[in-house]
Amino acid sequence: MHTVMMRQVKRLFGTRQKMSENYYSISMYMYQIQNGPRKQSAEFATLTRPPLLLSCHTTTMRATPSVCRVAMNDTPQDVTSTSTKTQPALVERLPAADDTSNVPLNSTSFLDELRNDETTTGYTYFSTWSTNYTMSNLPGPGRLLGNVYSKAGKALEKRIGRLVNRTAAKEYAQAVDLLLQPESLASPSIGEMFASKDPGEHEKACTILLTCAKSNNLSIQVKSFASIVMNFVEHPTKVRTAFRSFLERRNELSDVIAFSWKRPGIEYSNSWLYWNRKASQCLSSHPNSFFDATADFDDVKAEYLDFSHFERLLLNCAKSVQYEDFRPN
């Protein structure tokens, strides 16, 4: 029966090449022969699927099985066929879940063309190209441009770092000179800056004292601590308000700055510890009734002071002032 059908198909559609080109017509013709024209509506819908992918090895005269790779509905399956003649193996299509008919497959250049379809090749090519284009480890304009930007960025960072270091060193040297200079010189001293009514002078004094307070030179640190305490005693409200406003503009905390003055691994003298503790108390942001009482001494000359000015201050001494066991050397 199968041989008669194949002869009839060959007579209607011609050579094997034409049979490949008329694959759907042949499938429809053979389906009508086997099942009749009335059962086509639902079952023949499976024949409208894309052509099957088939790769076969031809069998030998010894009837060795040939393994064919069939991709039905994008699901690869192995089908083994045997033959006793040297000819392309004929394999029946694997039936679908709702299809029990047998549809012959054509193995030739048509299936090879499907494997090498230009659409698939183009998609793979452009996909690979677009991915590799952004990879930094592959040669190309993207990597060259990235290397240029990296080198330029490193060079810019080095230059900015050197500029910042030079600027910081210059500011530190100027701050130390202003801290150590005698009051008789033309430039104003730290005390004169705080005594001024200009907020700019207050900010300048705060910058000098905080710059020297974080110095690596312990003697410079001690002098800056002592200057903070002495100016706080002379101008309690001005000094405290000036430091608070200065640190708020820089988004810094006075307690954190005071804590950073003491570095681990260094043995400090009693003098350093004493003045560090007093300067930290003067700059502390915590509420302190003793420091609030010092506001009574603002803008009061010595000849006008009486016991009433000291009364509130003395009452708050026991609440807020801590006496250390050490004294300056």
PDB file of C-alpha atoms in Angstrom, residues 40-283:
ATOM      1  CA  GLN A  40      -9.686  16.932   7.801  1.00  0.00           C
ATOM      2  CA  SER A  41     -11.165  19.791   9.792  1.00  0.00           C
ATOM      3  CA  ALA A  42      -9.612  19.240  13.242  1.00  0.00           C
ATOM      4  CA  GLU A  43      -6.918  16.643  12.702  1.00  0.00           C
ATOM      5  CA  PHE A  44      -5.319  18.167   9.619  1.00  0.00           C
ATOM      6  CA  ALA A  45      -4.543  21.331  11.572  1.00  0.00           C
ATOM      7  CA  THR A  46      -1.402  19.600  12.802  1.00  0.00           C
ATOM      8  CA  LEU A  47      -0.098  19.491   9.216  1.00  0.00           C
ATOM      9  CA  THR A  48       0.006  23.275   9.080  1.00  0.00           C
ATOM     10  CA  ARG A  49       2.805  23.361  11.611  1.00  0.00           C
ATOM     11  CA  PRO A  50       6.276  24.448  10.481  1.00  0.00           C
ATOM     12  CA  PRO A  51       8.279  21.769   8.639  1.00  0.00           C
ATOM     13  CA  LEU A  52       9.982  19.207  10.812  1.00  0.00           C
ATOM     14  CA  LEU A  53      13.722  19.286  11.318  1.00  0.00           C
ATOM     15  CA  LEU A  54      15.270  15.975  10.421  1.00  0.00           C
ATOM     16  CA  SER A  55      18.883  14.839  10.319  1.00  0.00           C
ATOM     17  CA  CYS A  56      19.440  11.221   9.317  1.00  0.00           C
ATOM     18  CA  HIS A  57      22.334   8.900   8.622  1.00  0.00           C
ATOM     19  CA  THR A  58      21.850   6.522   5.728  1.00  0.00           C
ATOM     20  CA  THR A  59      21.678   2.872   6.550  1.00  0.00           C
ATOM     21  CA  THR A  60      24.030   0.227   5.231  1.00  0.00           C
ATOM     22  CA  MET A  61      23.483  -3.124   3.545  1.00  0.00           C
ATOM     23  CA  ARG A  62      23.932  -4.875   6.908  1.00  0.00           C
ATOM     24  CA  ALA A  63      20.720  -3.380   8.214  1.00  0.00           C
ATOM     25  CA  THR A  64      22.457  -1.345  10.932  1.00  0.00           C
ATOM     26  CA  PRO A  65      20.045   1.036  12.626  1.00  0.00           C
ATOM     27  CA  SER A  66      20.280   4.660  11.642  1.00  0.00           C
ATOM     28  CA  VAL A  67      19.529   7.222  14.317  1.00  0.00           C
ATOM     29  CA  CYS A  68      17.512  10.197  13.179  1.00  0.00           C
ATOM     30  CA  ARG A  69      17.194  13.419  15.087  1.00  0.00           C
ATOM     31  CA  VAL A  70      13.667  14.754  14.828  1.00  0.00           C
ATOM     32  CA  ALA A  71      12.570  18.114  16.224  1.00  0.00           C
ATOM     33  CA  MET A  72       8.800  18.124  16.553  1.00  0.00           C
ATOM     34  CA  ASN A  73       7.318  21.270  18.038  1.00  0.00           C
ATOM     35  CA  ASP A  74      10.779  22.383  19.211  1.00  0.00           C
ATOM     36  CA  THR A  75      11.184  19.129  21.207  1.00  0.00           C
ATOM     37  CA  PRO A  76      14.086  16.980  19.979  1.00  0.00           C
ATOM     38  CA  GLN A  77      13.513  13.201  19.971  1.00  0.00           C
ATOM     39  CA  ASP A  78      15.562  10.229  18.757  1.00  0.00           C
ATOM     40  CA  VAL A  79      14.016   7.826  16.285  1.00  0.00           C
ATOM     41  CA  THR A  80      15.762   4.638  15.152  1.00  0.00           C
ATOM     42  CA  SER A  81      15.027   3.150  11.761  1.00  0.00           C
ATOM     43  CA  THR A  82      16.453   0.105  10.017  1.00  0.00           C
ATOM     44  CA  SER A  83      16.768  -0.672   6.349  1.00  0.00           C
ATOM     45  CA  THR A  84      18.428  -3.281   4.196  1.00  0.00           C
ATOM     46  CA  LYS A  85      19.228  -0.964   1.311  1.00  0.00           C
ATOM     47  CA  THR A  86      21.614   1.940   0.947  1.00  0.00           C
ATOM     48  CA  GLN A  87      19.068   4.741   0.728  1.00  0.00           C
ATOM     49  CA  PRO A  88      17.908   7.622   2.907  1.00  0.00           C
ATOM     50  CA  ALA A  89      16.034   6.335   5.905  1.00  0.00           C
ATOM     51  CA  LEU A  90      12.294   6.955   5.814  1.00  0.00           C
ATOM     52  CA  VAL A  91      10.959   7.938   9.209  1.00  0.00           C
ATOM     53  CA  GLU A  92       7.365   8.423  10.209  1.00  0.00           C
ATOM     54  CA  ARG A  93       6.430  11.608  12.012  1.00  0.00           C
ATOM     55  CA  LEU A  94       5.857  11.172  15.715  1.00  0.00           C
ATOM     56  CA  PRO A  95       2.117  11.586  16.346  1.00  0.00           C
ATOM     57  CA  ALA A  96       0.903  14.566  18.271  1.00  0.00           C
ATOM     58  CA  ALA A  97      -1.396  14.230  21.261  1.00  0.00           C
ATOM     59  CA  ASP A  98      -4.519  14.661  19.110  1.00  0.00           C
ATOM     60  CA  ASP A  99      -3.225  13.212  15.854  1.00  0.00           C
ATOM     61  CA  THR A 100      -2.945   9.506  15.018  1.00  0.00           C
ATOM     62  CA  SER A 101      -2.105   9.859  11.333  1.00  0.00           C
ATOM     63  CA  ASN A 102       1.280   9.084   9.840  1.00  0.00           C
ATOM     64  CA  VAL A 103       2.883  11.822   7.793  1.00  0.00           C
ATOM     65  CA  PRO A 104       6.097  11.052   5.853  1.00  0.00           C
ATOM     66  CA  LEU A 105       9.085  13.335   6.192  1.00  0.00           C
ATOM     67  CA  ASN A 106      11.389  14.595   3.473  1.00  0.00           C
ATOM     68  CA  SER A 107      15.084  14.503   4.313  1.00  0.00           C
ATOM     69  CA  THR A 108      17.063  16.695   1.969  1.00  0.00           C
ATOM     70  CA  SER A 109      18.336  20.156   1.354  1.00  0.00           C
ATOM     71  CA  PHE A 110      15.033  21.728   2.381  1.00  0.00           C
ATOM     72  CA  LEU A 111      15.600  20.727   6.007  1.00  0.00           C
ATOM     73  CA  ASP A 112      19.219  21.843   5.851  1.00  0.00           C
ATOM     74  CA  GLU A 113      18.045  25.243   4.667  1.00  0.00           C
ATOM     75  CA  LEU A 114      15.774  25.439   7.693  1.00  0.00           C
ATOM     76  CA  ARG A 115      18.711  24.781   9.993  1.00  0.00           C
ATOM     77  CA  ASN A 116      20.680  27.564   8.345  1.00  0.00           C
ATOM     78  CA  ASP A 117      17.769  29.953   8.214  1.00  0.00           C
ATOM     79  CA  GLU A 118      18.942  33.536   7.680  1.00  0.00           C
ATOM     80  CA  THR A 119      16.592  34.924  10.329  1.00  0.00           C
ATOM     81  CA  THR A 120      18.099  32.754  13.053  1.00  0.00           C
ATOM     82  CA  THR A 121      21.623  33.520  11.864  1.00  0.00           C
ATOM     83  CA  GLY A 122      20.926  37.236  11.755  1.00  0.00           C
ATOM     84  CA  TYR A 123      19.406  37.208  15.235  1.00  0.00           C
ATOM     85  CA  THR A 124      22.377  35.368  16.691  1.00  0.00           C
ATOM     86  CA  TYR A 125      24.828  37.672  14.948  1.00  0.00           C
ATOM     87  CA  PHE A 126      23.205  40.894  16.045  1.00  0.00           C
ATOM     88  CA  SER A 127      22.631  39.568  19.556  1.00  0.00           C
ATOM     89  CA  THR A 128      26.306  38.641  19.909  1.00  0.00           C
ATOM     90  CA  TRP A 129      27.420  41.913  18.359  1.00  0.00           C
ATOM     91  CA  SER A 130      25.276  44.056  20.641  1.00  0.00           C
ATOM     92  CA  THR A 131      26.464  42.155  23.735  1.00  0.00           C
ATOM     93  CA  ASN A 132      30.152  42.230  22.828  1.00  0.00           C
ATOM     94  CA  TYR A 133      29.963  45.905  21.964  1.00  0.00           C
ATOM     95  CA  THR A 134      29.592  46.824  25.648  1.00  0.00           C
ATOM     96  CA  MET A 135      32.080  44.316  27.074  1.00  0.00           C
ATOM     97  CA  SER A 136      35.231  45.950  28.432  1.00  0.00           C
ATOM     98  CA  ASN A 137      37.479  42.913  27.956  1.00  0.00           C
ATOM     99  CA  LEU A 138      37.046  42.728  24.179  1.00  0.00           C
ATOM    100  CA  PRO A 139      38.933  44.869  21.669  1.00  0.00           C
ATOM    101  CA  GLY A 140      36.987  47.650  20.085  1.00  0.00           C
ATOM    102  CA  PRO A 141      36.064  51.320  20.377  1.00  0.00           C
ATOM    103  CA  GLY A 142      34.214  50.794  23.648  1.00  0.00           C
ATOM    104  CA  ARG A 143      37.229  49.355  25.447  1.00  0.00           C
ATOM    105  CA  LEU A 144      39.581  51.971  23.995  1.00  0.00           C
ATOM    106  CA  LEU A 145      37.285  54.775  25.101  1.00  0.00           C
ATOM    107  CA  GLY A 146      36.907  53.202  28.546  1.00  0.00           C
ATOM    108  CA  ASN A 147      40.681  52.929  28.971  1.00  0.00           C
ATOM    109  CA  VAL A 148      41.100  56.572  27.975  1.00  0.00           C
ATOM    110  CA  TYR A 149      38.502  57.660  30.528  1.00  0.00           C
ATOM    111  CA  SER A 150      40.112  55.485  33.233  1.00  0.00           C
ATOM    112  CA  LYS A 151      43.570  56.955  32.666  1.00  0.00           C
ATOM    113  CA  ALA A 152      42.204  60.485  32.528  1.00  0.00           C
ATOM    114  CA  GLY A 153      40.253  59.914  35.750  1.00  0.00           C
ATOM    115  CA  LYS A 154      43.288  58.569  37.606  1.00  0.00           C
ATOM    116  CA  ALA A 155      45.432  61.483  36.456  1.00  0.00           C
ATOM    117  CA  LEU A 156      42.740  63.953  37.527  1.00  0.00           C
ATOM    118  CA  GLU A 157      42.435  62.298  40.956  1.00  0.00           C
ATOM    119  CA  LYS A 158      46.188  62.531  41.505  1.00  0.00           C
ATOM    120  CA  ARG A 159      46.275  66.203  40.564  1.00  0.00           C
ATOM    121  CA  ILE A 160      43.293  67.054  42.747  1.00  0.00           C
ATOM    122  CA  GLY A 161      44.834  65.106  45.647  1.00  0.00           C
ATOM    123  CA  ARG A 162      48.106  67.004  45.321  1.00  0.00           C
ATOM    124  CA  LEU A 163      46.260  70.312  45.134  1.00  0.00           C
ATOM    125  CA  VAL A 164      44.205  69.492  48.228  1.00  0.00           C
ATOM    126  CA  ASN A 165      47.309  68.442  50.158  1.00  0.00           C
ATOM    127  CA  ARG A 166      49.156  71.626  49.218  1.00  0.00           C
ATOM    128  CA  THR A 167      46.144  73.761  50.144  1.00  0.00           C
ATOM    129  CA  ALA A 168      45.709  71.984  53.490  1.00  0.00           C
ATOM    130  CA  ALA A 169      49.404  72.338  54.300  1.00  0.00           C
ATOM    131  CA  LYS A 170      49.279  76.046  53.490  1.00  0.00           C
ATOM    132  CA  GLU A 171      46.169  76.608  55.641  1.00  0.00           C
ATOM    133  CA  TYR A 172      47.738  74.695  58.528  1.00  0.00           C
ATOM    134  CA  ALA A 173      50.933  76.764  58.388  1.00  0.00           C
ATOM    135  CA  GLN A 174      48.951  80.015  58.394  1.00  0.00           C
ATOM    136  CA  ALA A 175      46.792  78.825  61.309  1.00  0.00           C
ATOM    137  CA  VAL A 176      49.841  77.920  63.391  1.00  0.00           C
ATOM    138  CA  ASP A 177      51.418  81.327  62.698  1.00  0.00           C
ATOM    139  CA  LEU A 178      48.259  83.138  63.823  1.00  0.00           C
ATOM    140  CA  LEU A 179      47.964  80.970  66.938  1.00  0.00           C
ATOM    141  CA  LEU A 180      51.564  81.570  68.043  1.00  0.00           C
ATOM    142  CA  GLN A 181      51.931  85.225  67.079  1.00  0.00           C
ATOM    143  CA  PRO A 182      52.156  87.839  69.851  1.00  0.00           C
ATOM    144  CA  GLU A 183      49.267  90.235  70.330  1.00  0.00           C
ATOM    145  CA  SER A 184      51.514  93.229  69.595  1.00  0.00           C
ATOM    146  CA  LEU A 185      51.656  92.440  65.877  1.00  0.00           C
ATOM    147  CA  ALA A 186      49.479  94.237  63.337  1.00  0.00           C
ATOM    148  CA  SER A 187      47.273  91.221  62.560  1.00  0.00           C
ATOM    149  CA  PRO A 188      44.539  90.556  65.145  1.00  0.00           C
ATOM    150  CA  SER A 189      44.983  87.757  67.651  1.00  0.00           C
ATOM    151  CA  ILE A 190      42.451  85.023  68.403  1.00  0.00           C
ATOM    152  CA  GLY A 191      41.071  86.980  71.357  1.00  0.00           C
ATOM    153  CA  GLU A 192      40.608  90.098  69.247  1.00  0.00           C
ATOM    154  CA  MET A 193      38.764  88.079  66.596  1.00  0.00           C
ATOM    155  CA  PHE A 194      36.244  86.810  69.143  1.00  0.00           C
ATOM    156  CA  ALA A 195      35.908  90.278  70.694  1.00  0.00           C
ATOM    157  CA  SER A 196      34.905  91.672  67.315  1.00  0.00           C
ATOM    158  CA  LYS A 197      31.262  92.005  66.344  1.00  0.00           C
ATOM    159  CA  ASP A 198      31.963  90.718  62.830  1.00  0.00           C
ATOM    160  CA  PRO A 199      30.745  87.080  62.395  1.00  0.00           C
ATOM    161  CA  GLY A 200      33.424  86.620  59.737  1.00  0.00           C
ATOM    162  CA  GLU A 201      36.127  87.195  62.338  1.00  0.00           C
ATOM    163  CA  HIS A 202      34.458  84.683  64.644  1.00  0.00           C
ATOM    164  CA  GLU A 203      34.456  82.079  61.868  1.00  0.00           C
ATOM    165  CA  LYS A 204      38.106  82.765  61.104  1.00  0.00           C
ATOM    166  CA  ALA A 205      39.036  82.262  64.764  1.00  0.00           C
ATOM    167  CA  CYS A 206      37.103  78.970  64.904  1.00  0.00           C
ATOM    168  CA  THR A 207      38.882  77.742  61.766  1.00  0.00           C
ATOM    169  CA  ILE A 208      42.304  78.520  63.218  1.00  0.00           C
ATOM    170  CA  LEU A 209      41.643  76.844  66.565  1.00  0.00           C
ATOM    171  CA  LEU A 210      40.076  73.678  65.103  1.00  0.00           C
ATOM    172  CA  THR A 211      42.852  73.345  62.508  1.00  0.00           C
ATOM    173  CA  CYS A 212      45.536  73.515  65.192  1.00  0.00           C
ATOM    174  CA  ALA A 213      43.567  71.233  67.537  1.00  0.00           C
ATOM    175  CA  LYS A 214      43.889  68.299  65.107  1.00  0.00           C
ATOM    176  CA  SER A 215      47.614  68.844  64.571  1.00  0.00           C
ATOM    177  CA  ASN A 216      50.073  65.969  64.889  1.00  0.00           C
ATOM    178  CA  ASN A 217      52.264  68.228  67.023  1.00  0.00           C
ATOM    179  CA  LEU A 218      51.212  67.753  70.652  1.00  0.00           C
ATOM    180  CA  SER A 219      52.492  71.157  71.763  1.00  0.00           C
ATOM    181  CA  ILE A 220      50.418  72.890  69.062  1.00  0.00           C
ATOM    182  CA  GLN A 221      47.393  70.917  70.234  1.00  0.00           C
ATOM    183  CA  VAL A 222      47.871  71.970  73.865  1.00  0.00           C
ATOM    184  CA  LYS A 223      48.126  75.651  72.904  1.00  0.00           C
ATOM    185  CA  SER A 224      44.978  75.445  70.780  1.00  0.00           C
ATOM    186  CA  PHE A 225      43.080  73.743  73.651  1.00  0.00           C
ATOM    187  CA  ALA A 226      44.208  76.428  76.088  1.00  0.00           C
ATOM    188  CA  SER A 227      43.218  79.186  73.656  1.00  0.00           C
ATOM    189  CA  ILE A 228      39.708  77.716  73.319  1.00  0.00           C
ATOM    190  CA  VAL A 229      39.290  77.642  77.121  1.00  0.00           C
ATOM    191  CA  MET A 230      40.706  81.127  77.723  1.00  0.00           C
ATOM    192  CA  ASN A 231      38.575  82.744  75.027  1.00  0.00           C
ATOM    193  CA  PHE A 232      35.529  80.899  76.339  1.00  0.00           C
ATOM    194  CA  VAL A 233      36.164  82.366  79.797  1.00  0.00           C
ATOM    195  CA  GLU A 234      36.495  85.885  78.369  1.00  0.00           C
ATOM    196  CA  HIS A 235      33.580  85.660  75.903  1.00  0.00           C
ATOM    197  CA  PRO A 236      31.474  82.650  76.955  1.00  0.00           C
ATOM    198  CA  THR A 237      28.376  83.274  74.880  1.00  0.00           C
ATOM    199  CA  LYS A 238      30.196  84.563  71.803  1.00  0.00           C
ATOM    200  CA  VAL A 239      32.673  81.697  71.657  1.00  0.00           C
ATOM    201  CA  ARG A 240      30.082  78.997  72.214  1.00  0.00           C
ATOM    202  CA  THR A 241      27.650  80.474  69.697  1.00  0.00           C
ATOM    203  CA  ALA A 242      30.419  81.001  67.134  1.00  0.00           C
ATOM    204  CA  PHE A 243      31.619  77.382  67.325  1.00  0.00           C
ATOM    205  CA  ARG A 244      28.056  76.036  67.213  1.00  0.00           C
ATOM    206  CA  SER A 245      27.174  78.058  64.096  1.00  0.00           C
ATOM    207  CA  PHE A 246      30.484  77.207  62.429  1.00  0.00           C
ATOM    208  CA  LEU A 247      30.033  73.450  62.931  1.00  0.00           C
ATOM    209  CA  GLU A 248      26.378  73.478  61.874  1.00  0.00           C
ATOM    210  CA  ARG A 249      27.288  75.071  58.529  1.00  0.00           C
ATOM    211  CA  ARG A 250      29.844  72.314  57.976  1.00  0.00           C
ATOM    212  CA  ASN A 251      27.434  69.559  59.121  1.00  0.00           C
ATOM    213  CA  GLU A 252      29.826  68.446  61.865  1.00  0.00           C
ATOM    214  CA  LEU A 253      29.321  67.516  65.519  1.00  0.00           C
ATOM    215  CA  SER A 254      31.427  69.141  68.210  1.00  0.00           C
ATOM    216  CA  ASP A 255      31.550  65.971  70.329  1.00  0.00           C
ATOM    217  CA  VAL A 256      32.831  63.917  67.395  1.00  0.00           C
ATOM    218  CA  ILE A 257      35.523  66.483  66.611  1.00  0.00           C
ATOM    219  CA  ALA A 258      36.667  66.631  70.239  1.00  0.00           C
ATOM    220  CA  PHE A 259      36.803  62.828  70.369  1.00  0.00           C
ATOM    221  CA  SER A 260      39.033  62.739  67.255  1.00  0.00           C
ATOM    222  CA  TRP A 261      41.688  64.885  68.917  1.00  0.00           C
ATOM    223  CA  LYS A 262      42.870  61.951  71.018  1.00  0.00           C
ATOM    224  CA  ARG A 263      44.521  59.259  68.910  1.00  0.00           C
ATOM    225  CA  PRO A 264      45.176  55.661  69.994  1.00  0.00           C
ATOM    226  CA  GLY A 265      48.692  54.449  70.619  1.00  0.00           C
ATOM    227  CA  ILE A 266      50.008  57.799  71.906  1.00  0.00           C
ATOM    228  CA  GLU A 267      50.998  58.455  75.522  1.00  0.00           C
ATOM    229  CA  TYR A 268      49.748  61.923  76.441  1.00  0.00           C
ATOM    230  CA  SER A 269      51.005  64.103  79.263  1.00  0.00           C
ATOM    231  CA  ASN A 270      48.816  65.328  82.118  1.00  0.00           C
ATOM    232  CA  SER A 271      48.889  68.835  80.678  1.00  0.00           C
ATOM    233  CA  TRP A 272      47.556  67.598  77.341  1.00  0.00           C
ATOM    234  CA  LEU A 273      44.821  65.555  79.045  1.00  0.00           C
ATOM    235  CA  TYR A 274      43.784  68.478  81.267  1.00  0.00           C
ATOM    236  CA  TRP A 275      43.420  71.075  78.501  1.00  0.00           C
ATOM    237  CA  ASN A 276      41.823  68.541  76.161  1.00  0.00           C
ATOM    238  CA  ARG A 277      39.153  67.797  78.760  1.00  0.00           C
ATOM    239  CA  LYS A 278      38.425  71.489  79.367  1.00  0.00           C
ATOM    240  CA  ALA A 279      38.273  72.348  75.647  1.00  0.00           C
ATOM    241  CA  SER A 280      35.941  69.397  75.018  1.00  0.00           C
ATOM    242  CA  GLN A 281      33.603  70.651  77.769  1.00  0.00           C
ATOM    243  CA  CYS A 282      33.568  74.151  76.280  1.00  0.00           C
ATOM    244  CA  LEU A 283      32.575  72.851  72.845  1.00  0.00           C
TER     245      LEU A 283
END
